[in-house]
Coordinates of C-alpha atoms and ligand atoms in Angstrom, one line a residue:
M1 CA 90.4 129.1 -47.7
A2 CA 93.2 127.7 -49.9
T3 CA 94.2 124.1 -49.6
V4 CA 97.3 123.7 -47.6
Q5 CA 100.1 121.2 -47.8
P6 CA 100.3 119.3 -44.5
F7 CA 103.7 119.6 -42.9
L8 CA 103.1 120.2 -39.2
E9 CA 103.7 116.5 -38.6
N10 CA 107.3 116.8 -39.9
Y11 CA 108.2 118.9 -36.9
A12 CA 107.7 116.0 -34.6
E13 CA 111.1 114.6 -35.5
V14 CA 112.6 117.9 -34.2
V15 CA 110.5 118.7 -31.2
G16 CA 108.6 115.5 -30.3
S17 CA 105.1 114.5 -31.2
S18 CA 103.6 115.8 -27.9
V19 CA 104.4 119.3 -28.9
I20 CA 102.4 118.8 -32.2
D21 CA 99.5 117.3 -30.3
Q22 CA 99.4 120.3 -28.0
L23 CA 99.3 122.7 -30.9
R24 CA 96.4 120.8 -32.4
Q25 CA 94.6 120.9 -29.1
L26 CA 95.1 124.6 -28.7
A27 CA 93.8 125.3 -32.2
T28 CA 90.5 123.5 -31.7
S29 CA 88.7 126.6 -30.5
L30 CA 90.2 128.7 -33.3
Q31 CA 88.8 126.6 -36.2
G32 CA 87.8 128.8 -39.1
K33 CA 88.7 132.0 -37.3
K34 CA 89.8 134.7 -39.7
V35 CA 93.2 136.0 -38.9
V36 CA 95.1 138.6 -40.9
H37 CA 98.8 139.5 -40.7
I38 CA 99.9 142.8 -42.3
N39 CA 103.4 144.0 -42.8
S40 CA 105.2 146.0 -45.6
T41 CA 107.3 143.5 -47.4
K42 CA 107.0 139.9 -48.6
E43 CA 110.8 139.4 -48.6
G44 CA 113.9 140.6 -46.9
G45 CA 114.2 141.0 -43.2
G46 CA 113.0 139.0 -40.2
V47 CA 109.3 139.7 -40.3
A48 CA 108.8 138.3 -43.8
E49 CA 111.0 135.4 -42.8
I50 CA 108.7 134.5 -39.9
L51 CA 105.4 135.1 -41.7
T52 CA 106.3 132.9 -44.6
K53 CA 106.3 130.0 -42.1
L54 CA 103.8 131.0 -39.5
V55 CA 100.8 131.6 -41.8
P56 CA 100.9 128.2 -43.6
L57 CA 101.2 126.5 -40.2
Q58 CA 98.2 128.4 -38.8
Q59 CA 96.3 127.4 -42.0
E60 CA 97.1 123.8 -41.5
L61 CA 95.8 124.0 -38.0
G62 CA 92.4 125.0 -39.4
I63 CA 92.7 128.8 -38.9
D64 CA 91.7 131.0 -41.9
S65 CA 95.0 132.9 -41.7
R66 CA 96.3 135.1 -44.4
W67 CA 99.2 137.6 -44.9
E68 CA 98.8 140.8 -46.8
I69 CA 101.3 143.7 -47.3
I70 CA 100.8 147.4 -47.7
T71 CA 102.7 149.2 -50.4
G72 CA 103.7 152.8 -50.9
E73 CA 106.0 155.2 -52.8
Q74 CA 109.6 155.9 -51.9
K75 CA 108.7 158.7 -49.5
F76 CA 106.5 156.3 -47.5
Y77 CA 109.5 154.0 -46.9
Q78 CA 111.7 157.0 -46.2
C79 CA 109.3 158.0 -43.5
T80 CA 109.0 154.5 -42.0
K81 CA 112.7 153.9 -42.1
G82 CA 112.9 157.2 -40.1
F83 CA 110.4 155.7 -37.6
H84 CA 112.5 152.5 -37.4
N85 CA 115.7 154.5 -36.7
A86 CA 114.0 156.8 -34.2
M87 CA 112.4 153.9 -32.4
Q88 CA 115.9 152.4 -32.0
G89 CA 117.0 155.7 -30.4
E90 CA 118.4 157.8 -33.3
P91 CA 117.3 161.4 -33.0
V92 CA 115.6 161.6 -36.4
N93 CA 113.2 164.5 -37.0
I94 CA 110.6 163.5 -39.5
P95 CA 109.2 166.4 -41.4
E96 CA 105.4 167.0 -41.3
P97 CA 105.0 166.4 -45.1
L98 CA 106.5 162.9 -44.7
L99 CA 104.1 162.1 -41.9
R100 CA 101.3 163.1 -44.1
V101 CA 102.6 160.7 -46.8
Y102 CA 102.7 158.0 -44.2
E103 CA 99.1 158.6 -43.2
K104 CA 97.9 159.0 -46.8
T105 CA 99.6 155.7 -47.8
N106 CA 97.8 153.9 -45.0
E107 CA 94.5 155.5 -46.2
Q108 CA 95.1 154.3 -49.7
N109 CA 95.9 150.8 -48.6
A110 CA 92.9 150.7 -46.3
E111 CA 90.6 151.2 -49.2
E112 CA 91.5 147.8 -50.5
L113 CA 92.1 146.0 -47.2
R114 CA 89.2 147.4 -45.2
P115 CA 86.5 144.7 -46.0
M116 CA 88.9 141.9 -45.0
L117 CA 90.2 143.7 -41.9
E118 CA 86.9 144.7 -40.6
E119 CA 85.6 141.1 -41.0
A120 CA 88.7 139.5 -39.3
D121 CA 88.5 137.9 -35.9
V122 CA 92.2 138.8 -35.1
V123 CA 94.5 141.2 -36.9
F124 CA 98.2 141.3 -36.3
I125 CA 99.8 144.6 -37.5
H126 CA 103.6 144.2 -37.8
D127 CA 105.7 147.2 -36.9
P128 CA 104.8 150.9 -37.6
Q129 CA 104.4 150.8 -41.4
P130 CA 100.7 149.7 -41.4
A131 CA 99.9 150.9 -37.8
C132 CA 97.4 153.5 -38.9
L133 CA 95.1 150.9 -40.4
L134 CA 93.3 150.4 -37.1
N135 CA 91.9 153.9 -37.0
L136 CA 90.9 153.5 -40.7
C137 CA 88.7 150.5 -39.9
P138 CA 86.0 151.9 -37.7
N139 CA 83.7 148.9 -38.1
R140 CA 86.2 146.3 -37.0
K141 CA 84.8 143.4 -35.3
G142 CA 87.9 141.5 -34.2
K143 CA 90.8 142.0 -31.8
W144 CA 93.8 144.0 -33.1
I145 CA 97.3 143.4 -32.0
W146 CA 100.3 145.6 -32.7
R147 CA 103.4 143.4 -33.1
C148 CA 106.5 145.4 -32.6
H149 CA 109.7 143.7 -33.8
I150 CA 112.0 146.7 -33.2
D151 CA 114.3 147.4 -30.3
V152 CA 112.2 150.2 -28.7
S153 CA 113.9 150.2 -25.4
H154 CA 115.1 153.8 -25.7
P155 CA 113.0 155.4 -28.5
Y156 CA 113.6 159.0 -29.6
R157 CA 110.8 160.6 -27.7
P158 CA 109.2 163.1 -30.2
V159 CA 108.8 160.3 -32.8
W160 CA 107.6 157.7 -30.3
K161 CA 105.0 160.3 -29.0
Y162 CA 103.5 160.4 -32.5
L163 CA 103.5 156.7 -32.9
R164 CA 102.2 156.0 -29.4
E165 CA 99.0 157.9 -30.3
I166 CA 98.6 155.6 -33.2
V167 CA 99.2 152.3 -31.4
S168 CA 97.5 153.1 -28.1
P169 CA 94.0 152.1 -29.3
Y170 CA 95.1 148.5 -30.2
D171 CA 93.7 145.7 -28.0
A172 CA 97.2 144.5 -27.2
S173 CA 100.7 144.7 -28.3
I174 CA 103.6 142.2 -28.5
F175 CA 107.2 142.9 -27.9
S176 CA 110.1 140.6 -28.2
L177 CA 111.5 141.1 -24.7
Q178 CA 110.7 142.9 -21.5
A179 CA 113.2 145.7 -22.0
F180 CA 111.1 146.9 -25.0
A181 CA 107.8 147.1 -23.2
Q182 CA 106.4 150.7 -23.2
P183 CA 103.8 152.5 -21.1
L184 CA 100.7 151.7 -23.2
P185 CA 97.0 151.6 -22.2
H186 CA 96.6 147.9 -23.1
T187 CA 98.0 144.5 -22.3
Q188 CA 101.5 143.9 -23.6
Y189 CA 102.7 140.3 -24.4
L190 CA 106.4 139.3 -24.6
I191 CA 106.9 136.8 -27.4
P192 CA 110.4 136.4 -28.9
P193 CA 110.5 135.4 -32.6
S194 CA 111.7 132.0 -33.8
I195 CA 113.2 130.1 -36.8
D196 CA 111.9 127.3 -38.8
P197 CA 114.2 124.3 -38.5
L198 CA 112.9 122.7 -41.6
S199 CA 113.1 125.7 -43.9
E200 CA 115.7 125.9 -46.7
K201 CA 117.5 128.5 -44.5
N202 CA 117.9 126.1 -41.6
M203 CA 117.5 122.5 -42.7
F204 CA 120.5 120.1 -42.6
L205 CA 122.8 120.4 -45.6
D206 CA 125.5 117.9 -46.4
Q207 CA 129.1 119.0 -46.5
K208 CA 129.2 118.5 -50.3
E209 CA 126.6 121.1 -50.8
V210 CA 128.3 123.5 -48.4
R211 CA 131.6 123.1 -50.2
S212 CA 130.0 123.8 -53.6
V213 CA 128.6 127.1 -52.3
Y214 CA 132.0 128.1 -50.9
E215 CA 133.6 127.2 -54.2
K216 CA 131.1 129.2 -56.1
F217 CA 132.0 132.3 -54.1
Q218 CA 135.7 131.4 -54.1
I219 CA 135.9 131.3 -50.3
D220 CA 138.7 129.1 -49.0
M221 CA 137.3 126.4 -46.7
E222 CA 140.8 125.5 -45.5
R223 CA 141.2 128.9 -43.8
P224 CA 138.9 130.2 -40.9
V225 CA 135.8 132.0 -42.0
I226 CA 133.6 134.4 -39.9
I227 CA 130.3 135.5 -41.3
Q228 CA 127.7 138.2 -40.7
V229 CA 124.4 137.9 -42.7
S230 CA 122.4 141.1 -42.6
R231 CA 120.6 143.8 -44.5
F232 CA 123.1 146.6 -45.1
D233 CA 121.9 148.7 -42.2
R234 CA 124.1 150.9 -40.0
F235 CA 122.5 149.4 -36.8
K236 CA 124.0 146.0 -37.9
D237 CA 127.4 147.7 -37.8
P238 CA 129.0 146.0 -40.9
V239 CA 131.9 148.4 -40.8
G240 CA 132.5 147.5 -37.1
V241 CA 132.7 143.9 -38.2
I242 CA 135.4 144.7 -40.8
Q243 CA 137.4 146.5 -38.1
A244 CA 137.1 143.5 -35.8
Y245 CA 138.2 141.2 -38.7
R246 CA 141.2 143.3 -39.3
M247 CA 142.3 143.2 -35.7
A248 CA 141.8 139.5 -35.4
K249 CA 143.6 138.8 -38.7
K250 CA 146.8 140.0 -37.2
F251 CA 146.9 136.8 -35.1
N252 CA 145.0 134.2 -37.3
P253 CA 144.5 133.6 -40.9
L254 CA 141.0 134.8 -41.5
Q255 CA 138.3 135.5 -44.1
L256 CA 135.2 137.5 -43.6
V257 CA 131.9 137.0 -45.4
L258 CA 129.3 139.8 -45.3
A259 CA 126.2 138.5 -46.9
G260 CA 123.3 140.7 -47.4
G261 CA 120.7 142.0 -49.7
G262 CA 118.0 144.6 -49.7
A263 CA 114.6 144.6 -48.2
S264 CA 112.0 146.3 -50.4
D265 CA 111.0 148.5 -47.5
D266 CA 114.5 149.6 -46.6
P267 CA 115.7 152.6 -48.7
E268 CA 119.1 153.1 -47.0
G269 CA 120.8 149.8 -48.2
E270 CA 122.7 151.2 -51.2
A271 CA 124.4 154.0 -49.2
V272 CA 125.4 151.6 -46.4
L273 CA 126.7 149.1 -48.9
E274 CA 129.0 151.8 -50.4
E275 CA 130.4 152.5 -46.9
V276 CA 131.0 148.8 -46.5
R277 CA 132.8 148.5 -49.8
A278 CA 135.0 151.5 -49.0
A279 CA 135.9 150.0 -45.6
A280 CA 136.7 146.7 -47.2
D281 CA 139.2 148.4 -49.5
N282 CA 139.4 145.5 -52.0
D283 CA 140.7 143.1 -49.4
P284 CA 140.5 139.7 -51.3
D285 CA 139.6 138.0 -48.0
I286 CA 136.5 140.1 -47.4
H287 CA 133.6 138.7 -49.4
I288 CA 130.7 141.1 -49.7
L289 CA 127.9 139.0 -51.2
M290 CA 124.8 140.7 -52.5
L291 CA 122.3 137.9 -52.6
P292 CA 118.8 137.7 -54.0
P293 CA 115.9 137.6 -51.5
D294 CA 115.3 133.8 -52.1
A295 CA 118.9 132.8 -51.5
H296 CA 117.9 130.9 -48.3
R297 CA 119.8 127.7 -49.1
T298 CA 122.9 129.6 -50.1
I299 CA 122.8 131.5 -46.7
N300 CA 122.3 128.2 -45.0
A301 CA 125.4 126.8 -46.6
L302 CA 127.4 129.9 -45.9
Q303 CA 126.5 129.8 -42.2
R304 CA 127.2 126.1 -41.9
G305 CA 130.6 126.4 -43.5
A306 CA 131.7 129.3 -41.3
D307 CA 133.7 128.8 -38.1
I308 CA 132.0 131.6 -36.2
V309 CA 128.8 133.6 -36.8
I310 CA 128.9 137.3 -36.0
Q311 CA 126.0 139.7 -35.4
K312 CA 127.7 142.9 -34.1
S313 CA 124.5 145.0 -34.1
L314 CA 124.3 148.2 -32.2
K315 CA 120.6 147.8 -31.7
E316 CA 118.6 144.6 -32.5
G317 CA 115.0 143.7 -32.1
F318 CA 115.8 140.0 -31.9
G319 CA 118.3 139.0 -34.6
L320 CA 117.1 135.9 -36.4
T321 CA 120.5 135.6 -37.9
V322 CA 121.8 134.9 -34.4
T323 CA 119.2 132.1 -34.0
E324 CA 120.2 130.7 -37.4
G325 CA 123.9 130.6 -36.5
L326 CA 123.3 129.1 -33.1
W327 CA 121.0 126.4 -34.6
K328 CA 123.8 125.4 -37.0
G329 CA 126.1 124.8 -34.0
K330 CA 128.1 128.0 -34.3
P331 CA 129.0 130.1 -31.3
V332 CA 127.8 133.6 -32.1
I333 CA 129.7 136.8 -31.3
G334 CA 126.9 139.3 -31.0
G335 CA 126.4 142.9 -30.0
D336 CA 125.4 143.3 -26.4
T337 CA 122.0 144.7 -27.2
G338 CA 118.3 143.9 -27.5
G339 CA 117.2 140.5 -28.5
I340 CA 120.8 139.3 -29.0
R341 CA 121.0 139.2 -25.2
L342 CA 118.2 136.6 -25.1
Q343 CA 120.1 134.3 -27.3
V344 CA 123.8 134.7 -26.7
M345 CA 124.5 133.4 -23.2
N346 CA 127.9 134.9 -22.6
H347 CA 130.6 132.2 -22.5
H348 CA 128.0 129.5 -23.2
T349 CA 126.4 130.0 -26.6
G350 CA 128.7 132.8 -27.7
F351 CA 130.0 136.1 -26.5
L352 CA 128.4 139.5 -26.1
V353 CA 130.6 142.4 -27.3
S354 CA 130.3 146.1 -27.4
T355 CA 133.3 147.2 -29.5
P356 CA 135.2 145.9 -32.6
E357 CA 138.1 145.3 -30.2
G358 CA 135.9 143.1 -28.0
A359 CA 134.7 141.2 -31.1
A360 CA 138.3 140.7 -32.3
L361 CA 139.4 139.4 -28.9
R362 CA 136.6 136.8 -29.0
I363 CA 137.2 135.7 -32.6
R364 CA 140.9 135.2 -31.7
Y365 CA 140.0 133.2 -28.5
L366 CA 137.6 130.9 -30.3
L367 CA 139.9 130.2 -33.2
Q368 CA 142.7 129.3 -30.8
H369 CA 140.5 127.1 -28.6
R370 CA 138.8 124.8 -31.0
N371 CA 137.4 122.5 -28.3
R372 CA 135.7 125.4 -26.7
L373 CA 134.3 126.5 -30.0
T374 CA 132.8 123.0 -30.6
Q375 CA 131.4 122.8 -27.1
M376 CA 129.7 126.2 -27.3
G377 CA 128.3 125.3 -30.7
K378 CA 126.7 122.1 -29.3
K379 CA 125.1 124.1 -26.4
A380 CA 123.9 126.7 -28.9
T381 CA 121.9 124.1 -31.0
K382 CA 120.3 122.7 -27.8
F383 CA 119.4 126.2 -26.6
V384 CA 117.6 127.1 -29.8
R385 CA 115.8 123.7 -29.9
R386 CA 114.4 124.5 -26.4
N387 CA 113.6 128.1 -26.9
F388 CA 113.5 129.5 -30.4
L389 CA 111.8 127.2 -32.9
I390 CA 108.6 128.0 -34.7
T391 CA 106.6 125.5 -32.8
R392 CA 107.1 127.6 -29.7
L393 CA 106.1 130.8 -31.5
L394 CA 103.0 129.1 -33.0
R395 CA 102.0 127.9 -29.5
E396 CA 102.3 131.4 -28.1
H397 CA 100.3 132.9 -30.9
L398 CA 97.5 130.3 -30.5
T399 CA 97.5 130.8 -26.7
L400 CA 97.3 134.6 -27.2
M401 CA 94.4 134.3 -29.7
V402 CA 92.5 131.9 -27.5
G403 CA 92.9 134.3 -24.6
L404 CA 91.9 137.3 -26.5
L405 CA 88.9 135.7 -28.1
H406 CA 87.6 134.0 -25.0
G407 CA 89.1 136.3 -22.4
A408 CA 85.8 137.3 -20.7
E409 CA 84.7 133.7 -20.1
D410 CA 85.2 132.0 -16.8
R411 CA 86.3 128.8 -18.4
I412 CA 88.0 128.1 -21.7
E413 CA 87.5 124.5 -23.0
L414 CA 90.3 123.4 -25.2
V415 CA 88.8 120.1 -26.3
Ligands
LIG1 N1 118.3 137.6 -44.7 C1 118.3 137.1 -46.0 N2 119.0 137.7 -46.9 C2 119.8 138.7 -46.7 C3 119.8 139.3 -45.4 C4 119.1 138.7 -44.4 O1 117.6 136.1 -46.2 O2 120.4 139.2 -47.6 C5 117.5 137.0 -43.6 C6 118.3 136.4 -42.5 O3 118.8 135.1 -42.8 C7 117.3 136.4 -41.4 C8 116.4 137.7 -41.7 O4 116.6 137.9 -43.1 O5 116.5 135.3 -41.5 C9 116.9 138.9 -41.0 O6 116.3 138.9 -39.7 P1 116.9 139.6 -38.5 O7 116.0 139.5 -37.3 O8 118.3 139.1 -38.2 O9 117.1 141.2 -38.9 P2 116.1 142.2 -39.6 O10 116.5 142.3 -41.0 O11 114.7 141.8 -39.3 O12 116.5 143.5 -38.8

């Protein structure tokens, strides 16, 4: 196991030292356990964002945790993006040859990963991309958990029927909220994701640094700014955000930042970006920023400098960008869907909206009621501190592993 930099202690200043003590206690019975997380990209998107932090923290707690990815050709990602869209309710028919590419790619990846996976005590398979690996590891000794990060509340049935066959044999699955749970023949756990308050994306930045980022992108801090940070994906509705901005701008001076980048497992980004550029129509107050995958500090500064954070998704598994905005004391105007509903407490931490008109109305309201904006922002930070920090996610993962590994015992000693 690699040597790890200790940093768990640093979280005590955010969440209190008793939380850290409890994590250490929970981890005692997991010392040396081999845990593997598998997904399909090291950067871009929420899953990579979470694993980058969760895995080192598990290592620091004495767990032999590692993170591997599966890779494939363009057709593989075309198929898995089809799964993603279908799971979020789009009627996508995936041709048989693409399904064969999906299965074949899993087989190829299994060749390399099999020894590690069959040896592991616990395996977390994230989303559908690597889901076939379970069936390809017949001598597995550990518990396998399918972790679904997607809004699967109303999946397109023919595709879900195919995927359900693949995920049914898992020992358990995890969904982000109750509305996503599906009839499956194993235990389902509800665990919402979280953010890392000490990461470059979320740590405190001083105003000087925020200003310098705004200057670099020539965004005027003297006029109101709204921001949506997202992959260029139709479910994130960037064009709807532009429509809302246009309506709100009739009443307030306003600038819009749409900051995004690609994820290596998302083949649709380019096409959506083109649609967004066309909708923006060279408006000098719309800043479309294509950022590299490691632009965490830049995104942090952009979110901190904005007046309001938007996440006008039409479907959303959880929406880490919502959590990031709330944590930075911004009210969030979010699509009334999926995991956004867990985070945006209507009229308290932000507003839930269903249309560009609704979003425009709320933008206008907040910009004209600055006190309310500040109050909501304060509530938002508190709400995230209590519910959506990585220490909570870590605790739930540890509890789940302890439960799965000792489940049949009458008593589980934690010390
Ligand atoms: N993100 C980023 N760069 C980008 C776009 C997004 O770093 O260009 C980050 C964003 O800050 C958030 C995560 O990727 O931490 C996106 O997670 P979310 O749950 O909002 O959406 P997903 O992409 O997983 O659907």
